mmCIF file of C-alpha atoms in Angstrom:
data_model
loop_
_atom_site.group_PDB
_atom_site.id
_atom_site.type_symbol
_atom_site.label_atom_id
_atom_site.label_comp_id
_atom_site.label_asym_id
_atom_site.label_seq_id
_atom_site.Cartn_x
_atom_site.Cartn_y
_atom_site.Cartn_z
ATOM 1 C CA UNK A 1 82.465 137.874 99.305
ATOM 2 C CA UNK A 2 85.100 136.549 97.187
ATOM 3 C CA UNK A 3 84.402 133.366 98.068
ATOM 4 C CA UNK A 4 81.309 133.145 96.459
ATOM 5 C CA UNK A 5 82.308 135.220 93.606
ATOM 6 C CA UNK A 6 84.988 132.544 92.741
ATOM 7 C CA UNK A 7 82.985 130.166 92.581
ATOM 8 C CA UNK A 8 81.457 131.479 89.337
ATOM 9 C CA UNK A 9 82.464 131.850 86.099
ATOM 10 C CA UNK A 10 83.128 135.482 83.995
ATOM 11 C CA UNK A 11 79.784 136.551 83.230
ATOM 12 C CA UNK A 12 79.946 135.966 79.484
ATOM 13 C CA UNK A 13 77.940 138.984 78.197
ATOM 14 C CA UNK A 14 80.863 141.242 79.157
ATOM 15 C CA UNK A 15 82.770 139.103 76.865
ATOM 16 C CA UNK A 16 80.823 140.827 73.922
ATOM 17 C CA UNK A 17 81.950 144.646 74.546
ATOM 18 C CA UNK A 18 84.438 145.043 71.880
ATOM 19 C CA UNK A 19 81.731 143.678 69.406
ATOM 20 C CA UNK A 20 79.051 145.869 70.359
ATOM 21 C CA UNK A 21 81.785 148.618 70.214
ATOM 22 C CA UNK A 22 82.400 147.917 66.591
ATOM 23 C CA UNK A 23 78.575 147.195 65.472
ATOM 24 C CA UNK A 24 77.249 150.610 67.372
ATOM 25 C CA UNK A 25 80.147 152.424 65.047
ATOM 26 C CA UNK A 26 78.289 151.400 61.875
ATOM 27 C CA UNK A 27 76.906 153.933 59.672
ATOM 28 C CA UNK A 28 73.150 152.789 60.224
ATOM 29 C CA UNK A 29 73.559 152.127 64.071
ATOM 30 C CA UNK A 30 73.390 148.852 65.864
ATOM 31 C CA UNK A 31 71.116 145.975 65.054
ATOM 32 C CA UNK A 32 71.132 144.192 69.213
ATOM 33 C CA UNK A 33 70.391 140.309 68.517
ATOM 34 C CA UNK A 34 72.139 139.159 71.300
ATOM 35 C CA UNK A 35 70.481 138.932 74.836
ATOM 36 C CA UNK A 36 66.740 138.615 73.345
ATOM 37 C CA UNK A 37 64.917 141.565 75.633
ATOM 38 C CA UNK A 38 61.922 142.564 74.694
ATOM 39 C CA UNK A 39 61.295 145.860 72.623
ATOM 40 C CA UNK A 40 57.970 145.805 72.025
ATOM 41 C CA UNK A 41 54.763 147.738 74.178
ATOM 42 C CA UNK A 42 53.900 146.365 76.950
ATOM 43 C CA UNK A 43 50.003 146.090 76.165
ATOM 44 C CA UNK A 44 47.847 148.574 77.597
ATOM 45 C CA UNK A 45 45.440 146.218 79.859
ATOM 46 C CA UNK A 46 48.686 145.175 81.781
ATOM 47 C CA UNK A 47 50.129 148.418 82.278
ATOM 48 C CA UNK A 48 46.747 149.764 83.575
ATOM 49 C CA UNK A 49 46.527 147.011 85.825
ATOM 50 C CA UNK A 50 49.883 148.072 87.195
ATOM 51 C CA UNK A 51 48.895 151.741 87.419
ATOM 52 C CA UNK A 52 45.309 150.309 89.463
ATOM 53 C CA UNK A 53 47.634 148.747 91.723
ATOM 54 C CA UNK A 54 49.854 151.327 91.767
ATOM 55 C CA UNK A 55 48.369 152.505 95.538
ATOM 56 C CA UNK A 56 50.031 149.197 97.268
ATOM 57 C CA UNK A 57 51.548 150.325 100.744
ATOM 58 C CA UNK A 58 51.821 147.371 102.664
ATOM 59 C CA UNK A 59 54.241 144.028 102.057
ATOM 60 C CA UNK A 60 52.848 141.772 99.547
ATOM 61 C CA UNK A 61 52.916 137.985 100.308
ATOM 62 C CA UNK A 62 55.581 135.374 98.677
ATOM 63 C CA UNK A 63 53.134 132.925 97.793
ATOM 64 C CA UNK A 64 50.619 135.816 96.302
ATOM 65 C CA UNK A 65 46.834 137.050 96.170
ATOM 66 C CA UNK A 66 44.228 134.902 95.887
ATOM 67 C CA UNK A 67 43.446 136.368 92.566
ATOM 68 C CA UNK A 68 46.878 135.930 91.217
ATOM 69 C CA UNK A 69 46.668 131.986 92.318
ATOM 70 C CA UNK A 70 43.303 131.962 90.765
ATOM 71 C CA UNK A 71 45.003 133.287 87.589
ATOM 72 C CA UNK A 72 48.083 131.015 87.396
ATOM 73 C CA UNK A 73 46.198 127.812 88.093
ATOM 74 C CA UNK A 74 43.565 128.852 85.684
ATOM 75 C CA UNK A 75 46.313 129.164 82.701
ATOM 76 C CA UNK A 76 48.000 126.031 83.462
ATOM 77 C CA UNK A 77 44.878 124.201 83.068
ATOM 78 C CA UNK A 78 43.633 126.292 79.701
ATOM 79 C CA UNK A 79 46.688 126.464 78.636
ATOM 80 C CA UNK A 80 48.829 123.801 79.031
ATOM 81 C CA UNK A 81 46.437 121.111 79.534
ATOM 82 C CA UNK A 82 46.812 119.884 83.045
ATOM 83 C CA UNK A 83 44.582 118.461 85.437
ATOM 84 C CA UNK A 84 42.756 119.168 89.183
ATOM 85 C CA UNK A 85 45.549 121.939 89.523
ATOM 86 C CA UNK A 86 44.830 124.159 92.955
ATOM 87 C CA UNK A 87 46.567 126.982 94.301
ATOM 88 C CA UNK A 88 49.101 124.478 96.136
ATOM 89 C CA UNK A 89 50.584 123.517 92.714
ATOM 90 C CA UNK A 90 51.546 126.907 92.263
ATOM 91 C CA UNK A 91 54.276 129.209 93.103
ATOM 92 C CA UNK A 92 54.883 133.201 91.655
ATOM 93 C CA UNK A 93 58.853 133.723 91.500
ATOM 94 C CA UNK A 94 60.450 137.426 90.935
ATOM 95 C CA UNK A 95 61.685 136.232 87.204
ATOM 96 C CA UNK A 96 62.953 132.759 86.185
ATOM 97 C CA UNK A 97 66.272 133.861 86.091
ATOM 98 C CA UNK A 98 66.141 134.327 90.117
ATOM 99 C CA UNK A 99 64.949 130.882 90.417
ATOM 100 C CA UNK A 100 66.868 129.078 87.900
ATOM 101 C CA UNK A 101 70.357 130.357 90.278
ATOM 102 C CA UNK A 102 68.964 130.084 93.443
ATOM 103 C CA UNK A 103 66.993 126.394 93.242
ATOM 104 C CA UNK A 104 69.659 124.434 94.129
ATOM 105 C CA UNK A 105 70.820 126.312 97.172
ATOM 106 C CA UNK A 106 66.907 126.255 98.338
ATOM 107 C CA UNK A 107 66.344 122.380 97.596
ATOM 108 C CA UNK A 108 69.144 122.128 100.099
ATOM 109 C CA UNK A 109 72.020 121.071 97.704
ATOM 110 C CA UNK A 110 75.295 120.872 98.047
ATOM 111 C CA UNK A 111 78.463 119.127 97.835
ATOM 112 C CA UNK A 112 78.094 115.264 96.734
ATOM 113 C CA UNK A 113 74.692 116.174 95.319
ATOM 114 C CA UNK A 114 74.621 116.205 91.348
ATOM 115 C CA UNK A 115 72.728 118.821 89.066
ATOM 116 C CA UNK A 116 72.382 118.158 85.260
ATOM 117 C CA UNK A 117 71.045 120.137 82.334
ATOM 118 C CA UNK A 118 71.576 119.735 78.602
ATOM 119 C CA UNK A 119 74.729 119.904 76.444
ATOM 120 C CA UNK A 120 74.049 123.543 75.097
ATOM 121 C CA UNK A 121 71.898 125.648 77.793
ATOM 122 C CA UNK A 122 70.998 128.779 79.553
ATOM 123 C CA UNK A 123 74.722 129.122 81.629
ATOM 124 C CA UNK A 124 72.423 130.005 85.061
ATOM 125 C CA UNK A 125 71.667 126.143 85.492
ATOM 126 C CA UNK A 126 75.398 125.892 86.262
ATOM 127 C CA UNK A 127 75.644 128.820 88.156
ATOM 128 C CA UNK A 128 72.893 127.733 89.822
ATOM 129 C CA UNK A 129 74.665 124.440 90.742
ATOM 130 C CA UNK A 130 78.399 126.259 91.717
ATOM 131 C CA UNK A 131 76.376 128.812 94.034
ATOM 132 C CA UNK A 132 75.190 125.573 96.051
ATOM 133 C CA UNK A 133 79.055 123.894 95.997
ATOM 134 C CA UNK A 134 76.959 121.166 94.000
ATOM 135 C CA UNK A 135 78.580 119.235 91.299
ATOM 136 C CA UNK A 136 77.001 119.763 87.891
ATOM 137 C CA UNK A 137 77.168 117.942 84.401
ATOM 138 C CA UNK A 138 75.529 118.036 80.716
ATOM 139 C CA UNK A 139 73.792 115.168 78.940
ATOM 140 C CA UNK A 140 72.300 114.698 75.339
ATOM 141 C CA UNK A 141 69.733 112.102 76.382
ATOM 142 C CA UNK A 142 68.918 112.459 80.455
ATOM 143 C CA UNK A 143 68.879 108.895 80.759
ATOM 144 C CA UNK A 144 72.188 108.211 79.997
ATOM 145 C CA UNK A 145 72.956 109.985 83.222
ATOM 146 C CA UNK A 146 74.142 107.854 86.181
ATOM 147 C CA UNK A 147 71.000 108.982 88.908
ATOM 148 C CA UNK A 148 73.129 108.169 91.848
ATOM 149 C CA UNK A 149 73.779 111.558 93.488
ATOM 150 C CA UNK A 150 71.747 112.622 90.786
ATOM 151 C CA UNK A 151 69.432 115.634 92.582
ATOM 152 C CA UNK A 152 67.995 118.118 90.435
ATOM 153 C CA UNK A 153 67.670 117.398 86.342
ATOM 154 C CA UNK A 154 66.521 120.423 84.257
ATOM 155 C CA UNK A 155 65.013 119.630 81.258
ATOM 156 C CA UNK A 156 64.988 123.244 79.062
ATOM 157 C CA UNK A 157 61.916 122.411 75.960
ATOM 158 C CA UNK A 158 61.783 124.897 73.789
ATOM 159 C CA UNK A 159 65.469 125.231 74.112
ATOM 160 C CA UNK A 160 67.596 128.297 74.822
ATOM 161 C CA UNK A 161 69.564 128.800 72.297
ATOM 162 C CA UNK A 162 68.730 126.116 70.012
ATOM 163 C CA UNK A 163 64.856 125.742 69.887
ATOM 164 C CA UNK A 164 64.872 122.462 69.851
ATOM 165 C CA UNK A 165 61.440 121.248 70.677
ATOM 166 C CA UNK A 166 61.029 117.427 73.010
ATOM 167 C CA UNK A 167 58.819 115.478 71.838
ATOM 168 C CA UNK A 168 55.829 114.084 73.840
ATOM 169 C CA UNK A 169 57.593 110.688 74.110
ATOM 170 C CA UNK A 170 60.476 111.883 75.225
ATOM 171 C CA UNK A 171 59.437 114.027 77.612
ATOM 172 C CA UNK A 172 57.066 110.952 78.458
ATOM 173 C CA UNK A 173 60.200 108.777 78.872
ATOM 174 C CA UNK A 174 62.185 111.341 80.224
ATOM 175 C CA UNK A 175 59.704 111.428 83.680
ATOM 176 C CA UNK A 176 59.296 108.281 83.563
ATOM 177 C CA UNK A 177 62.935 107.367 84.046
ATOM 178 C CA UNK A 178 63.605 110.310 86.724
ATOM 179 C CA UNK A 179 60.513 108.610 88.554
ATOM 180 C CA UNK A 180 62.052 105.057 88.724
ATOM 181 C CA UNK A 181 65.329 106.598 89.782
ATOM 182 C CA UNK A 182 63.781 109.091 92.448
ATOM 183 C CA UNK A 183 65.100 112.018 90.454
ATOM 184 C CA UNK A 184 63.758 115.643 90.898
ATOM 185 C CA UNK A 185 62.614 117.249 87.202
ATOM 186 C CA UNK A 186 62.333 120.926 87.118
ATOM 187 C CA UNK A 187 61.629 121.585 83.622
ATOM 188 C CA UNK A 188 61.720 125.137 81.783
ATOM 189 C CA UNK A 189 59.162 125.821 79.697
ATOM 190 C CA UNK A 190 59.567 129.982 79.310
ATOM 191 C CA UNK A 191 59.699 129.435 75.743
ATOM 192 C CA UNK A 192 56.627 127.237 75.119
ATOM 193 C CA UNK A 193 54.042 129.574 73.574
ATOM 194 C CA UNK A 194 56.632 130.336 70.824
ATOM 195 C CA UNK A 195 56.243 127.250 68.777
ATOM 196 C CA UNK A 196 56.723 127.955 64.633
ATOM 197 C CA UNK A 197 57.863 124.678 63.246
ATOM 198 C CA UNK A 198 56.479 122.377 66.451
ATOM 199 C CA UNK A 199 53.837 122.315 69.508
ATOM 200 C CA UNK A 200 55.506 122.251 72.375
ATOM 201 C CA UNK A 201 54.388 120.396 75.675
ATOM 202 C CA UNK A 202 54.779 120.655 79.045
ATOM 203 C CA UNK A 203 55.625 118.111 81.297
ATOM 204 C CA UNK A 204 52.555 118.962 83.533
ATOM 205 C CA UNK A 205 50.467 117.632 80.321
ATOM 206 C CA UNK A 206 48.731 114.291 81.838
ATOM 207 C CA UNK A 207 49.994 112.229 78.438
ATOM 208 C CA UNK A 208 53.461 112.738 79.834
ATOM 209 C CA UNK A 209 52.839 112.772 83.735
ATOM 210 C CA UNK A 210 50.139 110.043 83.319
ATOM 211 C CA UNK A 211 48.145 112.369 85.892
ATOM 212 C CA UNK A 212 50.492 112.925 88.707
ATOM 213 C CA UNK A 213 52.808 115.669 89.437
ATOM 214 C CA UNK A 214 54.335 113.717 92.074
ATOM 215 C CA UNK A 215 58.671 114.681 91.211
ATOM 216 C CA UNK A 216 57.229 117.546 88.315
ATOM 217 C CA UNK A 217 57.878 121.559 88.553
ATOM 218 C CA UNK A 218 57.581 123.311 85.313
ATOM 219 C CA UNK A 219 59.407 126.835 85.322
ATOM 220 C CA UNK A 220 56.805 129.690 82.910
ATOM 221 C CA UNK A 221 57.752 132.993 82.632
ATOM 222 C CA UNK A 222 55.672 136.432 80.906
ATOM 223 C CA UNK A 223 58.488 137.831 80.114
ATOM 224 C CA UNK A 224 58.241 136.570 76.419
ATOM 225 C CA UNK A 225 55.051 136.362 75.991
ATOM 226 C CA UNK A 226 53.511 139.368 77.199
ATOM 227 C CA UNK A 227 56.417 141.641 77.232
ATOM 228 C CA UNK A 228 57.132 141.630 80.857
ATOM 229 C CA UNK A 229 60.773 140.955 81.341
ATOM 230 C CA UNK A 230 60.677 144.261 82.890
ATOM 231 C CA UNK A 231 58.426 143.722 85.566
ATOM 232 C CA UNK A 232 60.216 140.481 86.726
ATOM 233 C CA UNK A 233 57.047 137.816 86.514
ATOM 234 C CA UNK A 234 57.168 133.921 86.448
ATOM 235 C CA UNK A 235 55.799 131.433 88.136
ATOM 236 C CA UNK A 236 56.438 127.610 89.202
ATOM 237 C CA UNK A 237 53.909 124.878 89.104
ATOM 238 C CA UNK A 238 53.587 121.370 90.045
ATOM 239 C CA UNK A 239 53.909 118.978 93.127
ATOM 240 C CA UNK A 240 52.859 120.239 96.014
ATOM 241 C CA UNK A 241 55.329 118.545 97.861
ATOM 242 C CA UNK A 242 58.319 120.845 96.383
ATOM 243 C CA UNK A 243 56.548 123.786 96.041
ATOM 244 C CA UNK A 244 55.529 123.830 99.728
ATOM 245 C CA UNK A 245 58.912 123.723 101.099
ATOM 246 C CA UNK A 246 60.388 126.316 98.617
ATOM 247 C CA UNK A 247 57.445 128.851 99.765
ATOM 248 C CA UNK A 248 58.572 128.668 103.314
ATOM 249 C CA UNK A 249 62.481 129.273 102.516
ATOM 250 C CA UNK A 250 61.185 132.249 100.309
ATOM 251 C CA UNK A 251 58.826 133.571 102.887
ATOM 252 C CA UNK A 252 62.205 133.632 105.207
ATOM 253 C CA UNK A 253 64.474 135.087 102.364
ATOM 254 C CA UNK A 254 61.768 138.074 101.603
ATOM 255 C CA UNK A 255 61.431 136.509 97.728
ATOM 256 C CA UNK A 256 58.381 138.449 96.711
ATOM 257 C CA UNK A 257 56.845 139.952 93.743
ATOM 258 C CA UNK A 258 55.552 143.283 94.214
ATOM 259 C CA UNK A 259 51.871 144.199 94.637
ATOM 260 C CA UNK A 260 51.512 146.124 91.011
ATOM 261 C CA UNK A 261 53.722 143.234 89.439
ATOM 262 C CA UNK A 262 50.992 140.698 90.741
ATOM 263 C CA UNK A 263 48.066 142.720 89.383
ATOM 264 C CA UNK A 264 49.798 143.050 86.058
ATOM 265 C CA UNK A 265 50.147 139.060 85.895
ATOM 266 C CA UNK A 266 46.215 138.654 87.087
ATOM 267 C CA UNK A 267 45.723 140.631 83.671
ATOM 268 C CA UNK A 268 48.417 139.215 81.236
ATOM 269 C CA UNK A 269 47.586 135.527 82.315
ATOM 270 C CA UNK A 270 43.730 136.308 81.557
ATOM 271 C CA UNK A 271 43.891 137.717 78.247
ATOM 272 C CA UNK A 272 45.277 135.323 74.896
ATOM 273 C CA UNK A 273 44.743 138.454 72.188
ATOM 274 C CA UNK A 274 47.853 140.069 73.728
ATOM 275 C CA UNK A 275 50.005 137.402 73.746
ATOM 276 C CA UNK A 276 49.161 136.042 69.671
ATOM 277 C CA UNK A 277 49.865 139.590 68.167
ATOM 278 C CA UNK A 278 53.036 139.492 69.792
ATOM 279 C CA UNK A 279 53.463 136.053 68.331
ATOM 280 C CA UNK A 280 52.767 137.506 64.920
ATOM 281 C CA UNK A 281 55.406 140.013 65.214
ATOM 282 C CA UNK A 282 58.233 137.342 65.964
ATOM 283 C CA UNK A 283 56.982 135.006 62.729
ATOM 284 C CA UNK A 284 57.666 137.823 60.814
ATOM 285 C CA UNK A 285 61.053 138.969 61.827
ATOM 286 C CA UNK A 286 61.921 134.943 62.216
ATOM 287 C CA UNK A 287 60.950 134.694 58.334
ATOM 288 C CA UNK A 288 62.809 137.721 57.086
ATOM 289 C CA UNK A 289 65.931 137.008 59.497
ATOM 290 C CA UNK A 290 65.910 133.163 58.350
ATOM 291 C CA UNK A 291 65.636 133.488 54.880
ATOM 292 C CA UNK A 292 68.398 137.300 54.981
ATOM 293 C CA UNK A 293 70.661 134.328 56.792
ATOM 294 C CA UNK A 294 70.113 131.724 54.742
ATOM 295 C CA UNK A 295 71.113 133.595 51.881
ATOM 296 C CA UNK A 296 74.372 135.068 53.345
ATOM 297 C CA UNK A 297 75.697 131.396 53.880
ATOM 298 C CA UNK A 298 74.096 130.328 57.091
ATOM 299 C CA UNK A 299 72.742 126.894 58.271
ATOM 300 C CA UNK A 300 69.767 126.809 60.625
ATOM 301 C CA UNK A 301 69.567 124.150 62.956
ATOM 302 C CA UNK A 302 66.951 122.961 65.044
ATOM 303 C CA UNK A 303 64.942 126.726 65.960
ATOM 304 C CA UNK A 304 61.473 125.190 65.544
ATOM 305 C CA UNK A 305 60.603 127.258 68.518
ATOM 306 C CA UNK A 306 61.779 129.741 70.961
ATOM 307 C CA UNK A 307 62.900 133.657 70.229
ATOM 308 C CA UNK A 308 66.322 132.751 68.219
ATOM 309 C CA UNK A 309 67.636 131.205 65.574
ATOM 310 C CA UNK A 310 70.638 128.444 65.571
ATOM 311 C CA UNK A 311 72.641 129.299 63.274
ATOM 312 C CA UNK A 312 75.999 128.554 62.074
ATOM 313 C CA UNK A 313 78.737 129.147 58.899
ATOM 314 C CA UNK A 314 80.868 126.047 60.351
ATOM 315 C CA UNK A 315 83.523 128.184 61.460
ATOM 316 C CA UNK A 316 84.394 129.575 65.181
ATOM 317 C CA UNK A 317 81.458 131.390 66.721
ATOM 318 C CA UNK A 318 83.865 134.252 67.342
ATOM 319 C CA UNK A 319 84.839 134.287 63.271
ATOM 320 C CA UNK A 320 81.002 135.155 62.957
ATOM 321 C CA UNK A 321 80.530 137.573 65.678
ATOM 322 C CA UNK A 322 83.140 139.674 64.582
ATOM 323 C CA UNK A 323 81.948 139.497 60.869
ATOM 324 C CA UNK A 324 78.520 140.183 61.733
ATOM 325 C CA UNK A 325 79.499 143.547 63.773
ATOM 326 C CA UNK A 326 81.218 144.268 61.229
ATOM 327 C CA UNK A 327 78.056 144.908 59.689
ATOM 328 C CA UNK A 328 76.407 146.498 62.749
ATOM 329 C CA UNK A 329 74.199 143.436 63.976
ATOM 330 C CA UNK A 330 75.114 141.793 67.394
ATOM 331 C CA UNK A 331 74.779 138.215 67.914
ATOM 332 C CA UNK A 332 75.558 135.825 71.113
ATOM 333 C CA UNK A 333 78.007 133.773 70.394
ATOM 334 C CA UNK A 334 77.301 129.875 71.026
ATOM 335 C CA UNK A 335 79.984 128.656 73.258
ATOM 336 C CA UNK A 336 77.939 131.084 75.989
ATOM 337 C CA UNK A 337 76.035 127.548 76.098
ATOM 338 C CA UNK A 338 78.481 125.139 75.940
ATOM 339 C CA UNK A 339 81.049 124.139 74.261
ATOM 340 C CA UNK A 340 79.213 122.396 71.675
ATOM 341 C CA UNK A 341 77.952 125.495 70.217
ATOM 342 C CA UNK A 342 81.469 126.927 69.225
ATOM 343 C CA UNK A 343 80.909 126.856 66.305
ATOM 344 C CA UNK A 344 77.460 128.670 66.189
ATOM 345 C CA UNK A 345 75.790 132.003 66.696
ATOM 346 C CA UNK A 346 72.555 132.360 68.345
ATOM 347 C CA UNK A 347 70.264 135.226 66.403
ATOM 348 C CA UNK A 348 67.245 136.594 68.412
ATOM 349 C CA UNK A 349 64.362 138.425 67.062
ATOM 350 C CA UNK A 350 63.977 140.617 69.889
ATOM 351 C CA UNK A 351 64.424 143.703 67.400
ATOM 352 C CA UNK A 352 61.821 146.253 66.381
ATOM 353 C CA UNK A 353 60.397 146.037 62.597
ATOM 354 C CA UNK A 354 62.950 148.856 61.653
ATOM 355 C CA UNK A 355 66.072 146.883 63.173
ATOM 356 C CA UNK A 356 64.931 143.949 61.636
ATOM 357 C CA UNK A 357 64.873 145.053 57.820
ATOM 358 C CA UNK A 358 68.554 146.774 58.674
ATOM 359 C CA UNK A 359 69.901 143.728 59.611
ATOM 360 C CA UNK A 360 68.105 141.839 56.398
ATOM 361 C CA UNK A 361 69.303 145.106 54.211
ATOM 362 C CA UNK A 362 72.659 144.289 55.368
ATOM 363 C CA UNK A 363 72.749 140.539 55.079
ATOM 364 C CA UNK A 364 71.751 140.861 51.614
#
């Protein structure tokens, strides 16, 4: 067991324990805006859903029910804009996170095989790359990258941590350059229905695939967006030609979502009210938390998107944990992503209303 264990790096939340020791001492209680859960209801048509299910005795399948295929390829096309997409372009996964660790040990990577992802990223995409014995590397512009050995690129729009948004042209350029060089493009997209300053687009859009999905997965999760994280709900979709291939190895390696959990998605994926209240409530905290950090000496960068805020006081990310548990609010700090974000702090809004106005009360 070790051996696989050493191949991975300390699990940087745990990192964080004396500063959530010092912010839960604070008069008021804690103010969590570090991991980015979810606090809010999960909205009554999905959790009936889940309940109707409820009575599901035998195995569900990997690859889903009809219904839930009907679902996914339905929201792709409504929402994201895509084109002649049938239930072989899609894939239901048991949460992104699952996926994001395990890809490169299912695509059949391994030593001599190269996996890249962007300077400052969700840490998994490396783990993801170590579990296989893979080598791994970060870029600022993907096509700087040598592609020889070059396996799996993950493109990450809106961004974790930063909310940086790619533009249509890039992405555009971005596919085509992974096309010419027989690159694989898995691209997560989790984040893309929390746009504030920006629209974001997938890469499944036919302005930046040009039609085809031939060398295109895009990664969606509900755990966001409908409150799900819970419940362990995301899908894949895109060519045909990966997805097939990874729903065999996951038939063989039991990686199914439950019965109730695929009932729940059927009804999340098929209602939009849900999903722009929830919206609402993250502009508001993301105004009040923006302008409360603004005003304490903060810079925001990029955050045009996403559930967080970039934010720095140009000093060690550590300097500003510690300061801000000081004052009871918990913050991630941004060398979890790389070490170009040492000298940042990544804020979520994943706080109730109440939290939210302690941590401005504070600030101020």
């Amino acid at each position: 067991m070790s051996a696989v264990s050493d191949r991975l790096p300390t699990f940087p939340w745990d990192k964080l324990e004396p500063y959530k020791k010092t912010a839960t001492a604070h008069p008021g209680g804690i103010v969590d805006l570090s991991v980015g859960t979810p606090v809010d209801p999960v909205p009554d048509l999905i959790q009936k859903a889940l309940i109707d299910a409820a009575d599901s005795p035998g195995y569900p399948t990997v690859w889903g029910t009809p219904a839930l295929r009907d679902a996914l390829t339905g929201w792709v096309e409504r929402r994201l804009g895509a084109r002649d997409v049938t239930h072989r372009h899609v894939l239901p996964i048991v949460g992104s996170k699952e996926l994001v660790a395990w890809l490169p040990t299912q695509l059949g990577l391994g030593p001599g095989d190269r996996v890249a992802y962007p300077r400052l990223a969700y840490p998994t995409y490396e783990v993801g790359a170590r579990l296989a014995r893979a080598g791994y590397e970060v870029y600022d512009d993907p096509r700087d990258l040598d592609p020889a050995g070059l396996k799996l690129l993950w493109l990450n729009s809106p961004s974790n941590p930063t909310g940086k948004v790619l533009s249509k042209r890039e992405l555009t350029e971005t596919v085509a350059w992974a096309r010419e060089h027989g690159v694989l493009v898995f691209s997560d997209e989790c984040y893309l229905e929390l746009g504030w300053e920006a629209d974001p687009v997938s890469v499944l859009h036919p302005d930046v695939n040009g039609g085809s999905y031939d060398g295109l997965v895009a990664v969606h999760s509900l755990s966001k967006r409908s409150n799900l994280a819970g419940y362990r709900a995301a899908f894949l979709a895109g060519d045909p030609a990966v997805l097939g291939p990874l729903l065999e190895i996951r038939k063989h390696g039991g990686m199914m979502t439950s019965a109730p959990t695929q009932a729940a998605v059927v009804a999340a994926l098929g209602d939009d009210t849900h999903v722009q209240e929830q919206r609402e409530r993250y502009r508001a905290r993301r105004g009040l938390l923006r302008e409360a950090l603004t005003a304490h000496g903060f810079r925001i960068e990029h955050s045009e998107a996403s559930l967080y805020l970039w934010a720095t006081r140009d000093e060690s990310c550590w300097s500003t944990v510690a300061h801000l548990a000081d004052l009871g609010i918990l913050v991630a700090p941004g060398d979890f992503y790389g070490a170009a974000g040492e000298n940042f702090v990544r804020v979520a809004l994943t706080a109730t209303d109440e939290r939210v106005r302690a941590a401005v009360d504070r600030l101020r």
